[in-house]
Coordinates of C-alpha atoms in Angstrom, one line a residue:
M1 CA 23.4 -6.3 -10.5
T2 CA 23.3 -8.9 -7.7
S3 CA 23.4 -8.0 -4.0
R4 CA 27.0 -9.3 -3.9
D5 CA 28.0 -7.1 -6.8
L6 CA 26.4 -4.1 -5.0
Y7 CA 28.3 -4.9 -1.9
I8 CA 31.6 -5.1 -3.7
S9 CA 31.0 -1.9 -5.6
M10 CA 30.5 0.0 -2.4
T11 CA 33.8 -1.0 -0.9
G12 CA 37.0 0.9 -1.5
I13 CA 39.5 3.3 0.1
D14 CA 37.5 6.2 1.4
D15 CA 38.4 9.7 2.8
V16 CA 41.5 11.9 2.1
I17 CA 42.9 10.9 5.5
L18 CA 43.6 7.4 4.0
A19 CA 46.4 9.0 2.1
K20 CA 48.7 8.5 5.1
A21 CA 47.6 4.9 5.4
S22 CA 48.2 4.2 1.8
R23 CA 51.9 4.1 2.3
P24 CA 52.7 0.4 1.9
S25 CA 53.4 -1.6 5.1
N26 CA 55.7 -4.6 5.2
K27 CA 52.7 -6.9 5.1
K28 CA 51.1 -5.1 2.2
R29 CA 47.6 -5.3 3.7
I30 CA 44.6 -4.2 1.7
V31 CA 42.5 -1.6 3.4
K32 CA 38.8 -1.4 2.4
F33 CA 36.3 0.9 3.9
Q34 CA 32.7 0.2 3.0
K35 CA 30.8 3.2 1.6
R36 CA 27.6 3.5 3.4
L37 CA 24.3 3.7 1.5
S38 CA 23.8 7.1 3.2
F39 CA 26.6 8.6 1.0
V40 CA 24.1 9.1 -1.9
A41 CA 23.3 12.7 -2.9
C42 CA 21.0 14.2 -0.3
I43 CA 18.9 17.2 0.3
C44 CA 19.5 18.7 3.8
L45 CA 16.3 18.6 5.9
A46 CA 16.0 19.6 9.5
I47 CA 14.4 17.0 11.6
L48 CA 13.0 17.1 15.1
I49 CA 14.5 14.6 17.5
S50 CA 12.8 14.4 20.9
A51 CA 15.1 13.5 23.9
T52 CA 12.1 13.1 26.2
A53 CA 12.0 9.4 26.0
V54 CA 15.6 9.0 26.9
A55 CA 15.8 11.6 29.6
A56 CA 16.0 8.9 32.3
I57 CA 19.0 7.2 30.6
R58 CA 22.2 8.5 32.3
H59 CA 24.5 7.5 29.4
F60 CA 22.9 8.7 26.2
W61 CA 25.1 8.8 23.1
G62 CA 24.7 11.6 20.6
R63 CA 22.2 11.3 17.8
G64 CA 25.0 10.6 15.2
M65 CA 26.7 7.8 17.2
S66 CA 23.3 6.2 18.1
G67 CA 22.6 6.0 14.3
Q68 CA 26.1 5.0 13.3
L69 CA 26.1 2.0 15.6
K70 CA 22.3 1.4 15.7
S71 CA 22.5 1.1 19.4
T72 CA 19.7 0.7 21.9
E73 CA 19.5 2.8 25.2
E74 CA 20.4 -0.4 27.1
Q75 CA 23.5 -1.0 25.0
Q76 CA 24.7 2.6 25.3
Q77 CA 24.3 2.3 29.1
T78 CA 26.2 -1.0 29.2
L79 CA 29.1 0.0 27.0
T80 CA 29.5 3.4 28.7
E81 CA 29.5 1.9 32.2
S82 CA 32.0 -0.8 31.2
G83 CA 34.4 1.9 29.9
Q84 CA 34.1 1.0 26.3
A85 CA 32.4 4.3 25.5
I86 CA 32.8 7.9 26.7
V87 CA 30.0 10.4 26.6
Y88 CA 31.8 13.8 26.8
P89 CA 28.7 16.0 27.6
E90 CA 28.5 14.0 30.9
L91 CA 32.0 15.0 32.0
T92 CA 32.3 17.8 34.6
D93 CA 35.0 19.5 32.6
Y94 CA 33.0 19.2 29.3
S95 CA 33.3 23.0 28.7
S96 CA 37.1 22.6 28.4
Y97 CA 36.6 20.4 25.3
Q98 CA 34.5 22.9 23.5
V99 CA 36.4 25.0 20.9
T100 CA 34.8 28.1 19.3
D101 CA 36.3 29.8 16.2
Q102 CA 34.6 32.0 13.6
G103 CA 31.3 31.7 15.5
V104 CA 31.3 27.9 15.2
T105 CA 31.6 25.6 18.3
I106 CA 32.8 22.1 17.9
A107 CA 33.1 19.6 20.8
P108 CA 33.6 15.8 21.1
N109 CA 30.3 14.0 21.8
T110 CA 30.8 10.3 22.0
V111 CA 33.7 7.9 21.6
V112 CA 33.3 4.1 21.3
V113 CA 36.2 1.6 20.8
G114 CA 36.5 -2.1 20.0
N115 CA 39.4 -4.3 18.9
D116 CA 41.4 -2.1 16.5
F117 CA 38.6 0.4 15.7
A118 CA 37.4 3.7 17.2
Y119 CA 34.2 5.7 16.5
I120 CA 34.3 9.4 17.4
S121 CA 31.5 11.9 17.0
F122 CA 31.6 15.7 17.3
T123 CA 28.8 18.2 17.8
V124 CA 29.0 21.2 15.5
S125 CA 27.0 24.2 16.5
G126 CA 26.6 27.5 14.6
F127 CA 27.4 26.2 11.1
E128 CA 24.5 26.4 8.6
V129 CA 24.2 25.2 5.0
G130 CA 21.5 25.7 2.5
E131 CA 18.5 23.3 2.0
N132 CA 20.0 21.7 -1.0
E133 CA 23.6 21.5 0.3
E134 CA 25.5 18.7 1.9
P135 CA 27.8 19.9 4.8
A136 CA 31.4 18.8 4.7
A137 CA 34.7 19.5 6.6
E138 CA 38.4 19.4 6.0
L139 CA 40.3 17.9 8.9
D140 CA 43.3 15.8 9.9
Y141 CA 43.8 13.2 12.6
Y142 CA 46.5 11.0 13.9
L143 CA 47.4 8.7 16.8
G144 CA 50.1 9.3 19.5
D145 CA 52.1 12.4 20.1
D146 CA 54.3 12.6 16.9
P147 CA 52.4 13.3 13.7
D148 CA 55.5 12.7 11.6
S149 CA 56.0 9.2 13.0
E150 CA 54.8 6.1 11.2
S151 CA 53.1 5.1 14.5
S152 CA 50.7 8.0 13.9
W153 CA 49.3 6.6 10.7
V154 CA 45.7 5.5 10.8
N155 CA 43.0 4.3 8.3
G156 CA 39.9 6.4 8.5
S157 CA 36.6 7.5 7.0
S158 CA 34.4 10.5 8.1
S159 CA 31.4 12.6 7.2
F160 CA 28.5 14.6 8.7
Y161 CA 25.8 12.3 10.0
D162 CA 22.8 12.5 7.7
G163 CA 20.1 10.6 9.7
L164 CA 20.2 7.7 7.2
I165 CA 21.2 4.1 7.9
A166 CA 21.4 0.8 6.1
D167 CA 18.7 -1.6 7.3
D168 CA 19.1 -5.3 8.0
N169 CA 18.7 -6.0 4.3
G170 CA 21.3 -3.4 3.2
M171 CA 18.7 -0.9 2.0
I172 CA 18.6 2.8 2.9
A173 CA 16.4 3.8 5.8
N174 CA 15.8 6.7 8.1
A175 CA 17.3 6.1 11.6
D176 CA 14.2 7.4 13.3
G177 CA 12.0 4.8 11.5
S178 CA 10.2 7.3 9.4
E179 CA 9.5 6.8 5.7
V180 CA 12.4 7.5 3.3
K181 CA 11.4 10.3 1.0
K182 CA 12.9 12.0 -2.1
G183 CA 12.9 15.6 -3.1
E184 CA 11.7 17.1 -6.4
D185 CA 15.1 16.4 -8.0
G186 CA 14.8 12.7 -7.0
N187 CA 17.5 12.8 -4.4
T188 CA 17.0 11.2 -1.0
L189 CA 16.0 13.7 1.8
C190 CA 18.7 13.7 4.5
H191 CA 18.4 14.8 8.1
Y192 CA 21.6 16.6 9.0
Y193 CA 20.3 18.9 11.8
D194 CA 18.8 18.0 15.1
D195 CA 16.0 20.0 16.8
D196 CA 18.6 22.4 18.3
G197 CA 20.1 23.2 14.9
N198 CA 23.3 21.2 15.5
L199 CA 25.2 18.9 13.2
E200 CA 27.2 15.8 14.2
Y201 CA 30.4 14.8 12.5
I202 CA 31.4 11.0 12.7
I203 CA 34.9 9.6 12.3
Q204 CA 35.6 5.9 12.0
L205 CA 39.2 4.8 12.5
Q206 CA 41.2 1.6 12.3
S207 CA 44.7 1.2 13.7
I208 CA 47.4 -0.2 11.5
E209 CA 48.7 -3.6 12.6
G210 CA 52.3 -3.5 13.7
L211 CA 52.4 0.3 13.9
N212 CA 49.9 1.4 16.6
T213 CA 46.9 0.4 18.7
I214 CA 43.6 2.0 19.5
L215 CA 43.0 1.1 23.1
G216 CA 44.4 3.7 25.5
N217 CA 46.0 5.7 22.7
T218 CA 45.9 9.4 22.2
L219 CA 43.9 10.7 19.2
H220 CA 44.5 14.2 17.8
V221 CA 41.8 15.7 15.6
N222 CA 42.1 19.1 13.9
F223 CA 39.2 20.7 11.9
T224 CA 40.5 23.4 9.6
D225 CA 37.6 24.2 7.3
L226 CA 33.9 23.8 7.0
G227 CA 32.0 23.8 3.7
I228 CA 29.9 21.7 1.4
Y229 CA 30.1 19.1 -1.3
P230 CA 28.6 20.7 -4.4
G231 CA 29.6 17.6 -6.5
K232 CA 30.8 14.1 -6.1
A233 CA 34.5 14.9 -5.7
D234 CA 34.3 18.6 -5.1
Y235 CA 34.6 20.6 -1.9
K236 CA 33.6 24.3 -1.4
S237 CA 34.9 26.1 1.6
Y238 CA 32.6 28.3 3.7
I239 CA 34.5 28.8 7.0
S240 CA 38.2 28.5 7.7
G241 CA 39.3 28.1 11.4
N242 CA 41.1 26.0 13.9
W243 CA 39.3 23.5 16.0
D244 CA 41.9 21.3 17.6
F245 CA 41.3 18.3 20.0
T246 CA 43.4 15.8 22.0
L247 CA 41.4 12.9 23.2
E248 CA 42.4 9.9 25.3
L249 CA 40.8 6.8 23.9
P250 CA 39.1 4.2 26.2
T251 CA 41.3 1.2 27.4
V252 CA 38.4 -1.3 27.4
S253 CA 37.0 -3.1 24.3
N254 CA 35.1 -6.0 26.0
T255 CA 36.7 -8.3 23.3
Q256 CA 36.1 -12.0 23.7
N257 CA 38.3 -14.7 22.0
I258 CA 36.2 -17.6 20.7
K259 CA 38.0 -20.8 19.4
V260 CA 36.3 -22.0 16.2
D261 CA 38.5 -24.4 14.2
K262 CA 36.0 -24.8 11.4
E263 CA 36.4 -24.7 7.6
V264 CA 34.9 -22.0 5.5
P265 CA 32.7 -23.9 3.0
G266 CA 34.1 -24.0 -0.5
T267 CA 37.5 -22.7 0.5
N268 CA 40.9 -23.9 1.8
F269 CA 40.5 -21.6 4.8
V270 CA 39.9 -22.7 8.4
I271 CA 38.6 -20.1 11.0
E272 CA 40.9 -20.9 14.0
S273 CA 39.3 -18.2 16.2
V274 CA 37.6 -14.9 16.3
D275 CA 38.3 -11.9 18.5
I276 CA 34.9 -10.2 18.8
S277 CA 33.8 -7.1 20.6
P278 CA 30.3 -5.5 20.6
V279 CA 31.3 -3.2 17.7
S280 CA 34.1 -5.0 15.8
M281 CA 35.7 -8.3 15.1
T282 CA 38.9 -10.0 13.8
V283 CA 38.7 -13.4 12.1
N284 CA 41.9 -15.5 12.3
Y285 CA 42.4 -17.9 9.4
K286 CA 44.7 -20.8 8.8
V287 CA 45.3 -21.7 5.1
N288 CA 45.2 -25.4 4.2
G289 CA 46.0 -25.7 0.5
E290 CA 46.2 -23.5 -2.6
V291 CA 44.4 -20.2 -2.8
K292 CA 43.3 -18.6 -6.0
E293 CA 44.8 -15.1 -6.2
S294 CA 45.0 -12.4 -8.8
E295 CA 46.4 -8.9 -9.1
D296 CA 43.2 -7.5 -7.6
F297 CA 42.0 -10.2 -5.2
L298 CA 43.7 -12.2 -2.4
G299 CA 41.1 -14.9 -2.2
I300 CA 40.6 -14.4 1.6
P301 CA 37.0 -15.0 2.9
Q302 CA 35.2 -11.8 3.8
F303 CA 33.0 -11.4 6.9
T304 CA 29.7 -9.7 6.1
G305 CA 27.2 -10.6 8.9
F306 CA 25.8 -12.8 11.6
V307 CA 23.1 -15.4 12.3
L308 CA 21.8 -15.0 15.9
E309 CA 20.8 -17.8 18.3
D310 CA 17.1 -17.1 17.5
G311 CA 17.6 -17.6 13.8
T312 CA 17.7 -13.9 12.9
R313 CA 19.9 -13.3 9.9
L314 CA 21.9 -10.0 9.8
P315 CA 23.7 -10.3 6.5
Y316 CA 25.1 -6.7 6.2
V317 CA 26.7 -5.9 9.5
A318 CA 30.3 -5.3 8.2
N319 CA 31.1 -1.6 7.8
G320 CA 34.7 -1.2 6.7
G321 CA 38.0 -2.9 7.7
S322 CA 41.1 -4.6 6.4
Y323 CA 42.3 -8.1 5.5
G324 CA 45.5 -9.7 4.4
Y325 CA 48.0 -12.5 5.0
N326 CA 50.1 -12.4 8.2
D327 CA 53.5 -13.2 6.5
E328 CA 55.1 -14.1 3.3
T329 CA 54.3 -17.8 3.7
K330 CA 50.6 -17.0 3.4
Q331 CA 49.7 -19.8 5.8
Y332 CA 47.8 -17.5 8.1
A333 CA 45.5 -14.6 7.4
T334 CA 43.2 -12.2 9.2
S335 CA 40.2 -10.1 8.4
S336 CA 39.2 -7.2 10.6
S337 CA 35.8 -5.6 10.4
A338 CA 33.9 -2.8 12.0
F339 CA 30.2 -3.2 12.6
D340 CA 27.3 -0.9 11.7
R341 CA 25.6 -1.7 15.0
V342 CA 26.2 -2.9 18.6
I343 CA 26.1 -6.7 18.8
D344 CA 25.3 -8.9 21.8
I345 CA 28.1 -11.4 21.6
S346 CA 26.3 -14.0 23.6
Q347 CA 23.5 -14.1 20.9
V348 CA 25.8 -14.7 17.9
K349 CA 25.5 -18.3 16.6
S350 CA 27.2 -18.1 13.2
L351 CA 29.3 -15.9 10.9
L352 CA 28.1 -15.1 7.4
L353 CA 31.0 -14.7 4.9
W354 CA 31.7 -14.3 1.2
P355 CA 34.1 -17.3 0.5
N356 CA 36.5 -14.9 -1.3
D357 CA 36.9 -11.3 -2.3
D358 CA 36.3 -11.5 -6.0
G359 CA 32.5 -11.3 -5.9
N360 CA 31.7 -14.5 -7.8
N361 CA 30.1 -16.5 -5.0
D362 CA 27.3 -16.7 -2.5
M363 CA 27.3 -16.2 1.2
V364 CA 28.3 -19.1 3.4
E365 CA 27.6 -19.7 7.1
V366 CA 30.2 -20.9 9.8
E367 CA 28.9 -21.6 13.3
I368 CA 31.2 -20.3 16.0
Q369 CA 29.3 -21.0 19.2

């Protein structure tokens, strides 16, 4: 299997919440959320995380969000001060956001937004699973004030943070830099708990074009059950309760529009511009000629990573998103992607893309600034 085949095999619609978003829109856009390498079967292992080194940082994101977006302390400080991120434990009324039921307390920890995406983490205290068990939750979430309205629909993926990330080469790694180890059964050792015995639950959302927006919107999240995944598609309930939250999402995304007007090599697509924030991006295409489509593939180039000004290649930055044509004429298309890290926009030189979405090609590079 090639690296491209592996990339394609890990993409697909993820999470039961996507059932809402699967209802067809007028534009029939394809939604694809990348399955992270950390979704392999894991053995739960408590890990000690020291906060001593970051005590001086006023805006410190939770352990899960720091790993989800591979962010440095400086990046966390910058995005929080600019209003793109909210750190709930810093708020004077933080206690009002904490909900306790059945001996378990859940509270929002960190929220980060960008373009059409939002990343939300929750601290879960008082919920314990066995050493060989993967924690799980049943929940629902929607945007706006009317859960029955189409404007509430949202694409999403969520799970408990396991301490694992994908490195710059797309390989599994521990977020703390320690060596990845396997248990006696051959499964990767995961690190769900922090040194206080808490878990962190991560939700990644994308708004649906034409129906709603992320910036400044209201997000409702309701946890109804906590349990484990005993198998690939199974769920076993441990605790039923009601942990309900209403969160106002940030209004700032720090998005920059960059004019490009360059062809994607080997295709009939021209990148007219990109709308890029530190955590997500939308690529705007114009189609100049015939595009090879099939029942399963649209033929639209897929963003996968960056080349930085210093020559550093980051080929596997994309972490979920959607793509499609903008209207029935198929003269214009867009591809929206979340990132698996915080990016310094000023340091981005080029985009790395797959020329189409059928998997039978090599990465190409398009310089954008």
